[in-house]
Structure formats: C-alpha cells, structure tokens
Coordinates of C-alpha atoms and ligand atoms in Angstrom, one line a residue:
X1 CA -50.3 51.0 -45.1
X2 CA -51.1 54.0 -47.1
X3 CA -48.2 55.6 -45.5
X4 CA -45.9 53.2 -46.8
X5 CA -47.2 53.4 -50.2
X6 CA -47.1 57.2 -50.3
X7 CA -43.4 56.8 -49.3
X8 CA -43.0 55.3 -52.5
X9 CA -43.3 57.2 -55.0
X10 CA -41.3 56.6 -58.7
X11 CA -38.3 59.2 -57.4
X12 CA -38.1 57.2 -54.2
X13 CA -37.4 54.0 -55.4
X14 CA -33.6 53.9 -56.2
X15 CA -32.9 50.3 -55.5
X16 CA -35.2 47.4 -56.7
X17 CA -35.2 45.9 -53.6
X18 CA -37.6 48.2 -52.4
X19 CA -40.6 46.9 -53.8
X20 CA -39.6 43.5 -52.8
X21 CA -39.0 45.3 -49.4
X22 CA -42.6 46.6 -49.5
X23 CA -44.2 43.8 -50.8
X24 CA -42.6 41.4 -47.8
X25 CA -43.9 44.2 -45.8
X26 CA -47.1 44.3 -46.8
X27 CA -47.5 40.6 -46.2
X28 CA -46.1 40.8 -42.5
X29 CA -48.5 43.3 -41.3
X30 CA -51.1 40.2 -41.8
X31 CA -49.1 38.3 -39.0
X32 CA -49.8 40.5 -36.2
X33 CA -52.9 42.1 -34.7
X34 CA -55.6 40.4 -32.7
X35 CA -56.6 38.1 -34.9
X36 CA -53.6 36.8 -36.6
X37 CA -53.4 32.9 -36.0
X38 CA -49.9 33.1 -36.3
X39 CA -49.8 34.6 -33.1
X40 CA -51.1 32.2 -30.6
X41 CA -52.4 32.6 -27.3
X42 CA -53.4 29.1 -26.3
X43 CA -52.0 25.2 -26.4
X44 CA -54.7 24.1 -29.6
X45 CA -54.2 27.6 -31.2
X46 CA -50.0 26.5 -31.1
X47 CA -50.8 23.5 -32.5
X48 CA -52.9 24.6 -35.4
X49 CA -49.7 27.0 -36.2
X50 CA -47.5 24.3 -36.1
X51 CA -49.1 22.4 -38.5
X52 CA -49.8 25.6 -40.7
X53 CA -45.9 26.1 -40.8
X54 CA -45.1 22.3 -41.6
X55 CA -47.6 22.6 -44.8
X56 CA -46.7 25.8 -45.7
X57 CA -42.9 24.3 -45.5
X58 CA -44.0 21.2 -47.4
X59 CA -45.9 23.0 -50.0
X60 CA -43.3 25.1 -50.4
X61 CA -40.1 21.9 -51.3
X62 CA -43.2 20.6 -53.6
X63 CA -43.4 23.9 -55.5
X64 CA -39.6 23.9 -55.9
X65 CA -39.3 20.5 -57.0
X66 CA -42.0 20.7 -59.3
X67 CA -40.3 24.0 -60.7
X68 CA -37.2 22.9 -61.1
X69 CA -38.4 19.9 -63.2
X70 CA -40.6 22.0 -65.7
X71 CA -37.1 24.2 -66.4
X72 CA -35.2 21.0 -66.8
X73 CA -37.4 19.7 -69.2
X74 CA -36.5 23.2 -71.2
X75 CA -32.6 22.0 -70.9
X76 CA -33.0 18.0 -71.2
X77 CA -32.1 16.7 -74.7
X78 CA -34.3 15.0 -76.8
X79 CA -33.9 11.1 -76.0
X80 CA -35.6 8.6 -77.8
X81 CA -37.4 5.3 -76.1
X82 CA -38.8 2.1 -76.9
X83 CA -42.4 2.2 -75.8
X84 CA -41.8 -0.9 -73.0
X85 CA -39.0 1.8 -71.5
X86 CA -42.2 4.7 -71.7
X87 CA -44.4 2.7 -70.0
X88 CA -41.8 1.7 -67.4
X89 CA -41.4 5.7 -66.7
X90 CA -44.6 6.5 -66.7
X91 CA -45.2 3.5 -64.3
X92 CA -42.9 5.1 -61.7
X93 CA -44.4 8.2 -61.8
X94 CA -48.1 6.8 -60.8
X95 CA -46.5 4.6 -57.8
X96 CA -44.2 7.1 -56.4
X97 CA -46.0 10.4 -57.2
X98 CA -50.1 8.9 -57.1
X99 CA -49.6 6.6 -54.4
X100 CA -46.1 6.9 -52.3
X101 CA -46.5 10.2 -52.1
X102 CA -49.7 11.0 -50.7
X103 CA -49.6 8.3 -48.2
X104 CA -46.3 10.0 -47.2
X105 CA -47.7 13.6 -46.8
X106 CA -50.8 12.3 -45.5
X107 CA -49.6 10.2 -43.0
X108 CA -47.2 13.1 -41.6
X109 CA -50.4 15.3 -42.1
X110 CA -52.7 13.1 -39.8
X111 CA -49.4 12.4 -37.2
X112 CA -49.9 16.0 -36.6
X113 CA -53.6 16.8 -36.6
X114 CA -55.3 13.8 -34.8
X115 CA -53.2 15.5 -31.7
X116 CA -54.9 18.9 -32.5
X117 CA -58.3 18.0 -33.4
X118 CA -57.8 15.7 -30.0
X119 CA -57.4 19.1 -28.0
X120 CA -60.2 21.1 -29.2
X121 CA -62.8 18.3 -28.6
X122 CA -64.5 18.7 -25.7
X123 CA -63.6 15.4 -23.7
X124 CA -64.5 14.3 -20.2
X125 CA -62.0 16.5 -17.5
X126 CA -61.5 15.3 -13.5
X127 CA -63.5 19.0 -12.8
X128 CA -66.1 19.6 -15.5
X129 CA -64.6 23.1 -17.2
X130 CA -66.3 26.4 -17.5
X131 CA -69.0 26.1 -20.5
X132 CA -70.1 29.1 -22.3
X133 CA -72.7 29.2 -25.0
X134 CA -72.7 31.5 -28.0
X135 CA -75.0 31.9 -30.5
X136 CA -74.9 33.6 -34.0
X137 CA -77.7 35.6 -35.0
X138 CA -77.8 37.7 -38.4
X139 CA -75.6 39.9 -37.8
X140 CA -74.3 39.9 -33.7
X141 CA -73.8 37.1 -31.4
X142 CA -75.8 36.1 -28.3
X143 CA -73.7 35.1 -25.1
X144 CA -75.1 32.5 -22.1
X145 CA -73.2 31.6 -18.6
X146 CA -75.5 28.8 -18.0
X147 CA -73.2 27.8 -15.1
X148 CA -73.1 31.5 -13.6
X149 CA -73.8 30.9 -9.5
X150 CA -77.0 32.6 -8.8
X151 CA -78.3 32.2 -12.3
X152 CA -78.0 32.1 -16.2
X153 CA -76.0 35.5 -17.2
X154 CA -76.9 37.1 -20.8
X155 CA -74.9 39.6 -23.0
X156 CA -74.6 39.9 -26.4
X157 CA -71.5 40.8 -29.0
X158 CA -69.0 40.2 -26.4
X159 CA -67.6 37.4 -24.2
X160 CA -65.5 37.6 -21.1
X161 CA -64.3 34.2 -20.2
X162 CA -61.4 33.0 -17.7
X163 CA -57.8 32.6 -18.7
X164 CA -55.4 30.0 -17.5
X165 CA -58.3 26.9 -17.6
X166 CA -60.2 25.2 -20.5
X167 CA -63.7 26.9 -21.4
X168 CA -65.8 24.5 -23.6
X169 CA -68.2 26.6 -26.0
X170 CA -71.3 25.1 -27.1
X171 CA -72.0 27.0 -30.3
X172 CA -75.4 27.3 -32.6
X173 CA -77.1 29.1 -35.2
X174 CA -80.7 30.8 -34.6
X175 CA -81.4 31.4 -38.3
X176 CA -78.5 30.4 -40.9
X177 CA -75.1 28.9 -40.5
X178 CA -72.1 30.9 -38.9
X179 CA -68.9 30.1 -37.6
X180 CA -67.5 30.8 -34.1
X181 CA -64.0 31.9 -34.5
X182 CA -61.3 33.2 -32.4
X183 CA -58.2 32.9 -34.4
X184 CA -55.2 33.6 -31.4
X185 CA -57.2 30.7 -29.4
X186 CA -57.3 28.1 -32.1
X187 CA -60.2 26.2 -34.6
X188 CA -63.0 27.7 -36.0
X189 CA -66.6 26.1 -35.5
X190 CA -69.5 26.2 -37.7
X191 CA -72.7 27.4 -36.0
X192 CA -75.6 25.4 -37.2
X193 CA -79.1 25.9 -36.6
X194 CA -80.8 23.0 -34.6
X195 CA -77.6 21.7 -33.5
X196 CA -75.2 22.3 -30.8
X197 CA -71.6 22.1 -31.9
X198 CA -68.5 21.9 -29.0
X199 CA -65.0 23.0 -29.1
X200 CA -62.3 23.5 -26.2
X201 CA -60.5 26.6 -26.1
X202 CA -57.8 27.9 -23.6
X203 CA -56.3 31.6 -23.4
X204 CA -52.9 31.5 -21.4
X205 CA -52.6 35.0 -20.1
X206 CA -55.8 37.5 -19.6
X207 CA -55.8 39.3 -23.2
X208 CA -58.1 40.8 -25.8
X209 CA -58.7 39.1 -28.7
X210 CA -60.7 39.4 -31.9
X211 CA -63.1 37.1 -33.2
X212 CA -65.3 36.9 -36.4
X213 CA -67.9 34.8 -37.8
X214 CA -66.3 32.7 -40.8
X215 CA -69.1 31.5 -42.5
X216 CA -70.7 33.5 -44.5
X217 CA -74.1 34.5 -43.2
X218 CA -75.7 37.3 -45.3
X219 CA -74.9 41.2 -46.4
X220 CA -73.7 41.9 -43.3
X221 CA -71.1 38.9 -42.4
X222 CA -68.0 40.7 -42.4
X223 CA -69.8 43.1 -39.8
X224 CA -70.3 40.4 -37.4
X225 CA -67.4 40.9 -34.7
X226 CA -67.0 40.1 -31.1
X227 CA -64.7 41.5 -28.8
X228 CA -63.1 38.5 -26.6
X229 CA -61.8 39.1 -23.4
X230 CA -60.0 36.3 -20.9
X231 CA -59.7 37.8 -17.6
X232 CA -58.8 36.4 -14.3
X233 CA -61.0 33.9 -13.1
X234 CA -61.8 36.1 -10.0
X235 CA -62.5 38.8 -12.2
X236 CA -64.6 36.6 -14.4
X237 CA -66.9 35.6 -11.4
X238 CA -66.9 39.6 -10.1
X239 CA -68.0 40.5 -13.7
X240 CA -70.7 37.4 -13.9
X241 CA -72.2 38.1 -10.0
X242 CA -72.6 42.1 -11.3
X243 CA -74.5 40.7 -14.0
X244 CA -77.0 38.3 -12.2
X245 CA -80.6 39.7 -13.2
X246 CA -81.1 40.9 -9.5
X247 CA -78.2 43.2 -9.2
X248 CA -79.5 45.1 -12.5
X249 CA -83.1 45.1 -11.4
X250 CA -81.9 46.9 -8.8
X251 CA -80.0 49.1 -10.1
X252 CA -82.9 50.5 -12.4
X253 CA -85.3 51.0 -9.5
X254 CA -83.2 53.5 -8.0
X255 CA -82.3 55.4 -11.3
X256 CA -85.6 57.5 -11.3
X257 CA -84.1 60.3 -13.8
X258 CA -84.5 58.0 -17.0
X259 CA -87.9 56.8 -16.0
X260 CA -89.3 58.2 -19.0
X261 CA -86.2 56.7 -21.3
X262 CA -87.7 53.3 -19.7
X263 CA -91.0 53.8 -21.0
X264 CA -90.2 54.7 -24.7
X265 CA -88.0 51.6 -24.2
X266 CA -91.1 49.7 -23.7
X267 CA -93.1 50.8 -26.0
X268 CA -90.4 51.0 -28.9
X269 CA -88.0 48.2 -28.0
X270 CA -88.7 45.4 -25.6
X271 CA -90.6 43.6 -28.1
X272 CA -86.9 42.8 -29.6
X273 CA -84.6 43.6 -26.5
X274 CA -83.5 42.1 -23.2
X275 CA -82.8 44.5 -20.4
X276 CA -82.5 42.2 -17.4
X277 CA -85.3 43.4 -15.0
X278 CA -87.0 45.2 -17.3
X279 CA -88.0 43.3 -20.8
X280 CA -87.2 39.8 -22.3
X281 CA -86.9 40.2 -25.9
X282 CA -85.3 38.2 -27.8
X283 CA -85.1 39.1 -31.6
X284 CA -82.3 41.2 -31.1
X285 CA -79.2 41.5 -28.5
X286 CA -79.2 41.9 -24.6
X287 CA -78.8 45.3 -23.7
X288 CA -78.6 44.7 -19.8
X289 CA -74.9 46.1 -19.9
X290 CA -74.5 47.9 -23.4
X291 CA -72.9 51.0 -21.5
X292 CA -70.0 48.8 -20.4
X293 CA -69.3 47.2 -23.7
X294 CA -66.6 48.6 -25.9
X295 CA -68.5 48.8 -29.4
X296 CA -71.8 49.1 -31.3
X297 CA -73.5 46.5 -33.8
X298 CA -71.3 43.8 -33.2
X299 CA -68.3 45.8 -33.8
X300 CA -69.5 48.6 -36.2
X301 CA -68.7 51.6 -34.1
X302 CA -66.7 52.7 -31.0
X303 CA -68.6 52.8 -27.9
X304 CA -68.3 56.1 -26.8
X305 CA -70.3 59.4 -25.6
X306 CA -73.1 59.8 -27.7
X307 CA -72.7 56.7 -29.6
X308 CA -75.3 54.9 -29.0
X309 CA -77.5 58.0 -30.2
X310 CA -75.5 58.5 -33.2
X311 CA -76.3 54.2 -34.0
X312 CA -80.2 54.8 -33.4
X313 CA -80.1 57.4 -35.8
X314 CA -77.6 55.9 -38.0
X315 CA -77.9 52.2 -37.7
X316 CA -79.3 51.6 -41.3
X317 CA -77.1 53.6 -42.6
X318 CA -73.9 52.7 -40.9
X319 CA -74.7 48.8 -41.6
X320 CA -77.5 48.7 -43.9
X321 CA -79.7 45.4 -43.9
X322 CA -79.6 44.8 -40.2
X323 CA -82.6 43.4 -38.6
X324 CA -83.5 46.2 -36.5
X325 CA -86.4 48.9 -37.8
X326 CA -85.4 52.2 -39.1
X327 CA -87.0 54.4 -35.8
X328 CA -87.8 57.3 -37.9
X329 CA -91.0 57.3 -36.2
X330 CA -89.6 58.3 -33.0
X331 CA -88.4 61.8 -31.9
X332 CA -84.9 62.5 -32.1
X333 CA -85.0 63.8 -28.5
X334 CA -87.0 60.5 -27.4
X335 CA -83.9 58.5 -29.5
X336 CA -81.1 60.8 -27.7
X337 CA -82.8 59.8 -23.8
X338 CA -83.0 56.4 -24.8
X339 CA -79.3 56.7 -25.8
X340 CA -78.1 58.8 -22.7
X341 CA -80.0 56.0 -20.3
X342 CA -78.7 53.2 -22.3
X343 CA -75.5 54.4 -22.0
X344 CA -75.7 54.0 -18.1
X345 CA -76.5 50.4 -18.5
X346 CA -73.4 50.2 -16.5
X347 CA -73.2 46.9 -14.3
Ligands
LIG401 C1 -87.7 44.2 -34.6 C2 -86.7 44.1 -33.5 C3 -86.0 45.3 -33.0 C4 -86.6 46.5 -32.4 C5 -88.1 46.8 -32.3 C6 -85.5 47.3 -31.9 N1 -84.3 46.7 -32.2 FE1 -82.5 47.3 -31.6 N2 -81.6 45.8 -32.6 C7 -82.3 44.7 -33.2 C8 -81.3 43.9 -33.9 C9 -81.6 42.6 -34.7 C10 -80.1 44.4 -33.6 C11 -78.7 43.9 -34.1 C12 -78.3 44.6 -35.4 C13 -77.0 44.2 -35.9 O1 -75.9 44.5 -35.3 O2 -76.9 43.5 -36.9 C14 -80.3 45.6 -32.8 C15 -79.3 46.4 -32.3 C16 -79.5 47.4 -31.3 C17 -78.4 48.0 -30.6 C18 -76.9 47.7 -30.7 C19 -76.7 46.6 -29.7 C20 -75.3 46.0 -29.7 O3 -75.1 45.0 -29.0 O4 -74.4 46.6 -30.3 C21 -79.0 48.9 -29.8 C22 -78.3 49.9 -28.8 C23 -80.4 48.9 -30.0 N3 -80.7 47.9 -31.0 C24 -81.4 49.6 -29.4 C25 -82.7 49.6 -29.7 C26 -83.6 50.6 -29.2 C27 -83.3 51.7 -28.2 C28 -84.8 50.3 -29.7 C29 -86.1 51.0 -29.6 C30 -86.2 52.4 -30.0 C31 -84.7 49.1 -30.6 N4 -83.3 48.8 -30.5 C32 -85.7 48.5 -31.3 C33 -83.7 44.5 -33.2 C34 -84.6 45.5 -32.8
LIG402 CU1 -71.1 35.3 -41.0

C-alpha cells in the first residue's frame, strides 16, 4: 500500500483518473487475503456473499433513486396545490415508501437468508458430523476434539479441522463475550460465557484461512487470531492420533536433555499451562504442541527460531495487558531453555 502511495506523488499524477485509479485500488486490496468474505471457501460462506452482493446492489438503485429525486427537486418548478391534493401526495408516499416498500425488500431479504441461516444451523445429519469445540479466552482461543479416537485432543490458537464434510463448532466464552469467526467459511458466532452456541461450517478444498474474534473482548481483541487449517480428513486423524496425551507423554520421557527446562516449567508455569503428560493448567493455552504451531500469542508473532524466547522476554511488551505474569523473576538463561525445549514440543 505504501508503495502505491509513494508512486504518487503531485508530479506523478498527470491524469485525474489516477486518484480515482488509486482509490478503486485501495478498496480492492480489502477483497482478497485470507480473510476476505468475498472470497468464499465453503457452500454457507457463498451464500452469505450472495446476499451481501444483492444488498449492496439494492442499496446501491435506493441511493440512486433517492439522489436523483433530491436534484430534481432543485429543477422542478414551483407548483401550487389545494391541501386535499397535499394530503393525497403525502398519502402515497407513506403507503408505497413506509409500507410497500419494506415489505418488498424484506420479503426478498428473508427469501434469501432463511436458506443461509438454515445452512449454518447445526441440524440432525444421517452420520453425526465432526464436532469441534472452541473457546475464547482473553486474549487466545482454546481448541477441544471431544470426538478424537483414543481420547479428547487439546491445542490452543489454532484449529485443524477436515475439508470436504461439515464440522459443527460448539463455541463459548470462559470470561467475557467473543465471537468465533472465520470469514472465507461463512457466519460469525458470538461466544458467550455459560452457554454453548453451534454453527455448521464446511471448507471445500484443504486451505488456510484466517479467523478473528469479532466481538470486542478487551485491550487486546484485535490480537486475538487463529490460524485455521482444513486438511484432508486422513491427515486430520494422523494430526489428532499424534496428539493423543500418550504419544506426547512419551515422547518427553525419552527427551532427557531438557529435563531441567521441565522442572523450571513446573515450578514457573504449570500452574497456568497444559503440556499433555506433564501439567494440566488451565489459565492459559495448551502448550503440548507449541513447536509445531505457526505463531505466538494468538497470532502476535512468527513462530520461528528463538521465538518463543524472544515472547518470554517480550510478551508484555509485544502485547501489553495479556494475562500471563511478566517472568522477570526468572533467569534469562532459565527463560532461553524453557524456550529451546518448548520449541521441540513437536508432535
Ligand atoms: C498466571 C498464568 C500464567 C503463568 C504462570 C504463565 N503463563 Fe504463559 N500464558 C498465560 C496466558 C493467559 C497466555 C496467553 C496470552 C495471550 O496471548 O493473550 C500465555 C501465553 C504463553 C505462551 C504463548 C502460547 C501461544 O499459544 O501462543 C507461551 C509460550 C507461554 N505462555 C509460556 C509460559 C512459560 C514458559 C511460563 C513459565 C515461565 C508461563 N507461560 C507462565 C498464562 C500464564
Ligand atoms: Cu475479541
């Protein structure tokens, strides 16, 4: 963006259609990305865009129509009326423009929706459909396969579900209202504390899509991201069975070289956090396979080498407000082991 703005500098702009050019332009680079709902990736999320076009369309005849009457009434010569004919005019505007006309648009407005609300709800299907639970905490979101085989799977500030077949989420709130929302897949959901809302969603093709909570939440609500991934359903149950509590026990009882990354781990951190195996905290999110997820603090920063040091050092800094304690109390070389071991959390 900046680079088209820099291209346009007073000496630059020899026809006044560039502006108009840039400003169209400016506006289009909204419509793409990954989380543009005017680029679907699902049946309900089509819908939804469907009926976004039609209104935009509808709203956009009414704004002519009502512009084109406020210049006429610039033009139209003064005419003068008895005040039965006034009354008469003023009559037909209240029918046709206070009654016909919203009963018109609304009418079209609900021929369209019921159809698309009808999708998302999560109705009865001949083979029950995948359910995945999320729920939004201040500020990252909690994940749960209740219907993993072998066992409840937890991971937090991502979700991996199946493409090709309907996934019903069961969303809810642990301590103010979000909103579950994945705008290539279709409606938003609010995520309300002591009560589980349902919607169906449905990616086509395996993708990555982003998602962000819609309700606002606190300081940090525009910081509250989740990476979305629909994978093949084989993939999905290979990534669920790698996940499965036993597997990552295991996997820590033969990593002896970050034994003493464990136990500052215990003594710092499982109060709060969940490393399958290890420690059941809950107060903040599942860290059984942080090494394999692509960012940190619900979408803050990159996962990459070293990051996970850099956001134990950094976290209040780089999103100030979380929940989690400053650790200035710990080393910095007890913070960089916990980071390096962390980092192999690697189902
Ligand atoms: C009082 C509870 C609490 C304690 C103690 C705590 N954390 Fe956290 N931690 C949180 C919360 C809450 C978040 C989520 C912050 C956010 O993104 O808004 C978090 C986030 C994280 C993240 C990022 C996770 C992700 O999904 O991106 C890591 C890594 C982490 N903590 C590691 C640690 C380590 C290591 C310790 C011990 C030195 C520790 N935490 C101690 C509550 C805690
Ligand atoms: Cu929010």
């Amino acid at each position: 963006m900046r680079l088209c703005i820099q291209r346009l500098t007073p000496q630059r702009v020899k026809s006044p259609g560039a502006p108009l050019a840039l400003l169209v332009g400016l506006l289009l680079t909204g419509c793409a990305g990954d989380k543009s709902i005017l680029d679907p990736a699902g049946q309900a999320a089509r819908d939804v865009v469907m009926i976004w076009w039609v209104m935009l369309g509808f709203g956009t005849v009414i704004l002519v129509l009502v512009t084109v009457f406020w210049l006429y009434t610039f033009k139209r010569k003064e005419v003068t009326r008895t005040p039965a004919e006034e009354r008469k005019i003023a009559r037909r505007w209240i029918i046709g423009g206070g009654i016909v006309l919203p009963v018109v648009s609304i009418t079209a407005l609900l021929a369209f929706g019921v159809p698309t609300g009808q999708r998302l709800l999560p109705l009865p299907l001949s083979e029950p459909p995948e359910v995945i639970e999320v729920i939004g905490h201040q500020w990252w979101w909690e994940v749960r396969y209740p219907g993993a085989e072998g066992g409840e799977v937890v991971t937090s500030n991502q979700l991996i579900m199946p493409a090709g077949e309907p996934v019903d989420f069961h969303v809810t709130g642990a301590d103010v209202i979000h909103a579950f929302w994945v705008p290539r897949l279709g409606g938003k959901i609010d995520m309300v504390p002591g009560r589980v809302n349902k919607i169906r969603l449905e990616a086509d093709e395996p993708a990555v899509f982003g998602a962000q909570c819609a309700e606002f939440c606190g300081a940090q609500h525009t910081q509250m991201q989740l990476y979305v991934e629909a994978v093949e359903r084989d993939e999905y149950d290979a990534w669920l069975a790698a996940r499965q509590t036993g597997e990552l026990a295991a996997l820590a009882e033969n990593d002896q070289q970050h034994e003493s990354a464990r136990e500052a781990f215990m003594t710092h951190c499982a109060s709060c956090h969940r490393v399958a195996g290890l420690s059941s905290g809950e107060l903040g999110p599942d860290l059984s396979d942080l090494g394999s997820r692509t960012s940190l603090g619900a979408g803050m920063i990159a996962m990459e080498e070293g990051a996970i040091t850099h956001w134990l050092q950094h976290h209040r800094d780089l999103k100030p407000g979380n929940k989690m304690p400053p650790h200035d109390d710990i080393e910095t070389a007890t913070l960089a082991s916990l980071g390096d071991w962390l980092e192999t959390l690697t189902p």
